Coordinates of C-alpha atoms in Angstrom, one line a residue:
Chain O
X1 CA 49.5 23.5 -1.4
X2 CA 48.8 22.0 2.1
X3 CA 51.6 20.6 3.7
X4 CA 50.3 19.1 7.0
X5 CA 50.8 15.3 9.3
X6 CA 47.8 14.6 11.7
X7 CA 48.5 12.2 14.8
X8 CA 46.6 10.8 17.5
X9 CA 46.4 12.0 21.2
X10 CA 48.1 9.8 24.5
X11 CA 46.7 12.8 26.5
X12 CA 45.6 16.2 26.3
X13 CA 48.5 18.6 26.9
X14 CA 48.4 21.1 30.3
X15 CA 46.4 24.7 30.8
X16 CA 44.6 23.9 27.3
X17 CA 42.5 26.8 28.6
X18 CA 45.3 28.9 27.6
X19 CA 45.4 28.9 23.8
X20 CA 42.8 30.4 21.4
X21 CA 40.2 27.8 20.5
X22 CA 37.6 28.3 18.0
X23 CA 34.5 26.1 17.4
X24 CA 34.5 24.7 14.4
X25 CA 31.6 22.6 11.9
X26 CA 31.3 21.5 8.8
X27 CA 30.0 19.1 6.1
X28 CA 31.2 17.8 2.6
X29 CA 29.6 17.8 -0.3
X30 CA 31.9 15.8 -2.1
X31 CA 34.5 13.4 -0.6
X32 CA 36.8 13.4 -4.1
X33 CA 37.9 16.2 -4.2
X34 CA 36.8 17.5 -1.3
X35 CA 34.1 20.2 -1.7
X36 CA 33.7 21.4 2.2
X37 CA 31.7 24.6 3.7
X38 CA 33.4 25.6 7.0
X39 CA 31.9 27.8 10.2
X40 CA 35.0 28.7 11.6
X41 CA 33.5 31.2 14.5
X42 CA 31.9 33.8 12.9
X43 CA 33.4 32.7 9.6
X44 CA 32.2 30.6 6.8
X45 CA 34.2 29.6 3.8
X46 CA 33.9 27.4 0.9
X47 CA 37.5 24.5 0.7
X48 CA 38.4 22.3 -2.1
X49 CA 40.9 19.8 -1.5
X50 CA 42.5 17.7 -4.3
X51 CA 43.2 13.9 -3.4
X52 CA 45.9 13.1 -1.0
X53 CA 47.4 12.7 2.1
X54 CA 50.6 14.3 3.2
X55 CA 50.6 17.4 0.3
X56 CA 47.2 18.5 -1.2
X57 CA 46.5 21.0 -3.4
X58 CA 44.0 23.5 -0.9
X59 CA 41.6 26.7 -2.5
X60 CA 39.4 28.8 0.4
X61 CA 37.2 30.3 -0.2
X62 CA 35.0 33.2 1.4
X63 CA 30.6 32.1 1.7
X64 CA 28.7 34.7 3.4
X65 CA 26.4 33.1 6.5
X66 CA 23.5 32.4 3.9
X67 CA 25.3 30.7 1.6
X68 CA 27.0 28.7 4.0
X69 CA 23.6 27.3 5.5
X70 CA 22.3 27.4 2.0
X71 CA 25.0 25.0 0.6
X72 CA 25.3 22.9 4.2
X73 CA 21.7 21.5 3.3
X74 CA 23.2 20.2 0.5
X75 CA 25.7 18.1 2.3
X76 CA 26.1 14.7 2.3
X77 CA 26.0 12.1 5.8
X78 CA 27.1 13.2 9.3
X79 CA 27.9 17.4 10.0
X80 CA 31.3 17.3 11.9
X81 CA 31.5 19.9 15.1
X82 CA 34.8 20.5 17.3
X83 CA 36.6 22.2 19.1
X84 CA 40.2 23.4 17.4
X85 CA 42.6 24.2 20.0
X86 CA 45.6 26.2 18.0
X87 CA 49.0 25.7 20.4
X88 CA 52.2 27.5 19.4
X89 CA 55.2 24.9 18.8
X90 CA 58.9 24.7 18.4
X91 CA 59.1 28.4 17.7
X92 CA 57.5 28.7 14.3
X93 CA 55.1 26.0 14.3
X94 CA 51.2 25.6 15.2
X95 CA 49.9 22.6 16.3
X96 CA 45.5 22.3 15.8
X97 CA 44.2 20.0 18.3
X98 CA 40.9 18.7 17.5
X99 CA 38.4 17.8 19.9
X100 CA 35.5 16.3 18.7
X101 CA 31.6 16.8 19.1
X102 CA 28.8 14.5 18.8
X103 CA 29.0 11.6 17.1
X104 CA 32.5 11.7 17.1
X105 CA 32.9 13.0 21.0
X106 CA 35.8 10.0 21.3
X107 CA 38.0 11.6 18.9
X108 CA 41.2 13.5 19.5
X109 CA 43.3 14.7 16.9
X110 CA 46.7 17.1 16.4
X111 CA 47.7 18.3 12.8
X112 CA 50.3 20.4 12.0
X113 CA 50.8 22.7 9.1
X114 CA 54.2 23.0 7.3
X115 CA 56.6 25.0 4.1
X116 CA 57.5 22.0 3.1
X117 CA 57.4 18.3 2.5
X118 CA 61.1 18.4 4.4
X119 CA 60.4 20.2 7.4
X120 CA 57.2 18.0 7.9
X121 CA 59.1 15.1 7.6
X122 CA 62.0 16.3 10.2
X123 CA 59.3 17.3 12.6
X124 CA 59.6 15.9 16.2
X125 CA 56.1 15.9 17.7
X126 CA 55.8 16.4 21.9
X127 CA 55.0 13.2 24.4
X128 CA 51.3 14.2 24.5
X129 CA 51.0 13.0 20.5
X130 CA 50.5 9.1 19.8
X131 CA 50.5 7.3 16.5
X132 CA 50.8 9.3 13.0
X133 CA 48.2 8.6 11.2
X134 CA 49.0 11.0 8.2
X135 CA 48.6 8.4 5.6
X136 CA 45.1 6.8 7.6
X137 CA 42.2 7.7 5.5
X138 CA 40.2 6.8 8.3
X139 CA 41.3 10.0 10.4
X140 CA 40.1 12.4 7.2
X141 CA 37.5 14.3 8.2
X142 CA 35.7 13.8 5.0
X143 CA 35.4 9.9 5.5
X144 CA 34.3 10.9 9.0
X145 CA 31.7 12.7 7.5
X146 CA 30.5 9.5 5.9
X147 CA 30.9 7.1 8.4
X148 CA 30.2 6.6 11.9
X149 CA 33.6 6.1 14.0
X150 CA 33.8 3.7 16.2
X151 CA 37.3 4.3 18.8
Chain P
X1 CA 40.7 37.8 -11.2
X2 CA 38.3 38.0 -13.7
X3 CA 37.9 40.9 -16.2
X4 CA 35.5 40.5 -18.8
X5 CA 32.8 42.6 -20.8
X6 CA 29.7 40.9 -22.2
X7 CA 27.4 41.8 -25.0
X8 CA 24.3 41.1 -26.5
X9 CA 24.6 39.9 -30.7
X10 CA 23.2 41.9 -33.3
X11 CA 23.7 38.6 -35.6
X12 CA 26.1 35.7 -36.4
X13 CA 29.7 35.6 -37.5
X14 CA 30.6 34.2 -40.6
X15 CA 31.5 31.3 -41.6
X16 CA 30.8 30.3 -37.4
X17 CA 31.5 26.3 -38.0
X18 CA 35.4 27.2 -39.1
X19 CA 35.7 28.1 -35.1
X20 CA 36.7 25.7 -32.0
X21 CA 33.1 24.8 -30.5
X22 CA 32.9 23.4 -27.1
X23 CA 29.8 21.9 -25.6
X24 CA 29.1 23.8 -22.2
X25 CA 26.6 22.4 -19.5
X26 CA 26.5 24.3 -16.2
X27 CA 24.7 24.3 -12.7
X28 CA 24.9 26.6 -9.9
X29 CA 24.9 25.4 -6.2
X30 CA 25.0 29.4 -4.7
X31 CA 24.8 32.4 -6.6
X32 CA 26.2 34.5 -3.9
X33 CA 29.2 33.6 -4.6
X34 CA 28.9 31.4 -7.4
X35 CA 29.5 28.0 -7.0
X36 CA 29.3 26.6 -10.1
X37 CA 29.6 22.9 -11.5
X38 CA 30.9 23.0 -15.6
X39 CA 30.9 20.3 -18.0
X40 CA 33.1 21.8 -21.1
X41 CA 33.6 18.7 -23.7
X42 CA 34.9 16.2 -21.2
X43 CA 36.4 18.5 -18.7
X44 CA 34.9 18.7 -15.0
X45 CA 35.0 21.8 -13.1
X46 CA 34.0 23.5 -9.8
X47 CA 33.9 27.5 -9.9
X48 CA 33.9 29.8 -7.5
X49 CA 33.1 34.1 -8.3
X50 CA 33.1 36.5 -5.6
X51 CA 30.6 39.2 -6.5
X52 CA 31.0 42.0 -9.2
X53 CA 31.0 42.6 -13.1
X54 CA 33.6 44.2 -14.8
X55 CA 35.9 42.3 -12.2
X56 CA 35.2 39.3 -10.4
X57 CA 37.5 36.7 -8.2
X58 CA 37.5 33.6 -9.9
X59 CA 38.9 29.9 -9.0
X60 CA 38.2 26.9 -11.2
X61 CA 38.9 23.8 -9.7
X62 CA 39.3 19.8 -10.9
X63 CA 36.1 17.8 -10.8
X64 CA 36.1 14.0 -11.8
X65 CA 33.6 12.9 -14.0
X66 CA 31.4 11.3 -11.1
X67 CA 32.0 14.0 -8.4
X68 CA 30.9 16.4 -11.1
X69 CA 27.5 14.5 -11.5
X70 CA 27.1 14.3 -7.5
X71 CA 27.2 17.6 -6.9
X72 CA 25.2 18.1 -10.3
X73 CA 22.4 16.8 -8.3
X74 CA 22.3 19.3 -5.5
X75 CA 22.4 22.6 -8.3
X76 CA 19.2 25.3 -7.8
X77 CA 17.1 25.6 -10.8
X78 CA 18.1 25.7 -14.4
X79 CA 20.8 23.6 -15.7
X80 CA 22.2 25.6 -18.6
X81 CA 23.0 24.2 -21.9
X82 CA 25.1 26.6 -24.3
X83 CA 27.5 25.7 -27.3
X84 CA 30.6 28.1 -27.2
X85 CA 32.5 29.2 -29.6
X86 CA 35.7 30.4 -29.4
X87 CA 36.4 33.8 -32.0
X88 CA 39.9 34.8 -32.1
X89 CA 39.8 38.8 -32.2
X90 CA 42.0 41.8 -32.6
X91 CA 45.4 40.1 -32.7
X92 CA 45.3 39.0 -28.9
X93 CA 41.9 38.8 -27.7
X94 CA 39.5 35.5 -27.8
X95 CA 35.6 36.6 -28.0
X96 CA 33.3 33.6 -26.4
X97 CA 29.8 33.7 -28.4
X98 CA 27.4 31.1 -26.4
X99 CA 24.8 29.8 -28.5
X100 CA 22.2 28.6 -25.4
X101 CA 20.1 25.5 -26.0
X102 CA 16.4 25.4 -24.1
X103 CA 15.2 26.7 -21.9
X104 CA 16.9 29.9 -23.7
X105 CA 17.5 28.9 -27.1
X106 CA 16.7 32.4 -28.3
X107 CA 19.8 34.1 -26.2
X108 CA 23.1 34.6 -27.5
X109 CA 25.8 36.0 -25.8
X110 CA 29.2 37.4 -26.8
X111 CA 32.3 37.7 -23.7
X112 CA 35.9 38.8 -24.2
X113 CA 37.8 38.1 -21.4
X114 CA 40.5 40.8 -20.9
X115 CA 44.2 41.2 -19.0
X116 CA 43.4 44.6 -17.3
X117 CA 40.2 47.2 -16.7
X118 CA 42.2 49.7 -18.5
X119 CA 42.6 47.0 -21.5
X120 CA 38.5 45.9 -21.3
X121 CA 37.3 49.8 -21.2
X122 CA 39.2 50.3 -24.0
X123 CA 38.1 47.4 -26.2
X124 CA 36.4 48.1 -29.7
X125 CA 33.7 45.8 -30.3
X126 CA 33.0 44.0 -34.0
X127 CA 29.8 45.0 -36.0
X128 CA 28.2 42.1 -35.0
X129 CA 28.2 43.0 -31.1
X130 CA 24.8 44.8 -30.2
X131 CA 24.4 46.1 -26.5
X132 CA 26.6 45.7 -23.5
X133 CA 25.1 44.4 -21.1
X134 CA 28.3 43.9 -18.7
X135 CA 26.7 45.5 -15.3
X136 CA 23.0 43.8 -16.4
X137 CA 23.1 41.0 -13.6
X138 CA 20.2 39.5 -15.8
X139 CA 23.0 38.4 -18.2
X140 CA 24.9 36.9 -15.5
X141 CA 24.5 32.9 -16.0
X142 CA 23.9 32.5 -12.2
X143 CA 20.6 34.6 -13.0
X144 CA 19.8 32.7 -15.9
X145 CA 19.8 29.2 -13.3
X146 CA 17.4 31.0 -11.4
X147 CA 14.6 32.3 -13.8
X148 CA 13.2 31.2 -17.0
X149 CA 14.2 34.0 -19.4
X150 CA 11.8 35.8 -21.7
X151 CA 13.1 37.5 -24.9

């Protein structure tokens, strides 16, 4: 089970040079459930994502590089790139900011991961975040994957 | 995990129509892992299998009807066909004889899906079994997708 809230960005946070980032694509080939192949790096892996927003059942899944390119020709609409900054929070907690790529380049967004549906309702996010937009299927990056965004 | 033994059929059970009988159509997006789109009655699955025989990771996911024909449309190759039928055996076991429809209408193959390696080496087979044919990858329905079988 995923437990995570996603928000938008006022502004980008200082020295994001700092933290690890890792460049991230990937494409859908089904929007519901999600059926997603992920390049993570040097990693590719195979997610499944039952419907949802704030909890939703999650399976990864290891492809090797052929399979991944293999099964990302089978995808459907636009092939989502960015770059996932992961910045330690509140002592136990990560928060993934997303930067996007091309045609999304606009787009900021910050989810974090919890244990439970309790501690990710109790969480108090830093100045830099904006509006929650946990229960915005619009910020999904499978319905970015099939429609252009305009910010 | 997945431990199962398979084996070619020497001939039919008796009395085969007293035995649940489930209508299986499959397709096969990768076969390196498997990914692996099921239709079993009017249950939709996605499957995913590392590598392997004896043993083999295995996740079987929810589909909807009409995400299940979606990604239908992006399988490799042969959609298989089989009618299953499920052979209660040796107090605690549950042997699988698929009956394939074309394009390999003359293959039949028995699988008994077991608890542990130690439980599967042991395993006695009925009369009716012929060969094992557990480490033939030619067997493996992911091969079967691929090439049109000759008997």
């Amino acid at each position: 089970m995923e437990i995570e809230r996603k928000f938008l960005i006022k502004y980008l946070p200082d020295n994001l040079e700092k933290y690890a980032c890792i460049a991230i694509e990937q494409a859908y080939l089904s929007t519901d459930p999600v059926v997603r192949v992920r390049k993570s790096n040097d990693n590719y892996t195979l997610t499944y994502k039952s419907k949802g927003f704030l909890s939703r059942e999650e399976y990864n899944m290891p492809l090797t590089k052929d399979s991944y390119y293999h099964l990302r020709e089978k995808a459907d609409g636009n092939i989502i790139s960015k770059k996932r900054y992961l910045i330690p929070y509140d002592s136990n907690l990560t928060i993934e900011l997303d930067l996007f790529l091309e045609p999304f380049e606009t787009l900021m967004l910050a989810e974090v991961e919890f244990d439970s549906e309790e501690q990710a309702k109790a969480f108090i996010p830093p100045d830099w975040f904006e509006k929650d937009v946990t229960f915005s299927k619009e910020y999904h990056n499978s319905y970015l994957s099939s429609k252009i965004f305009n910010v």
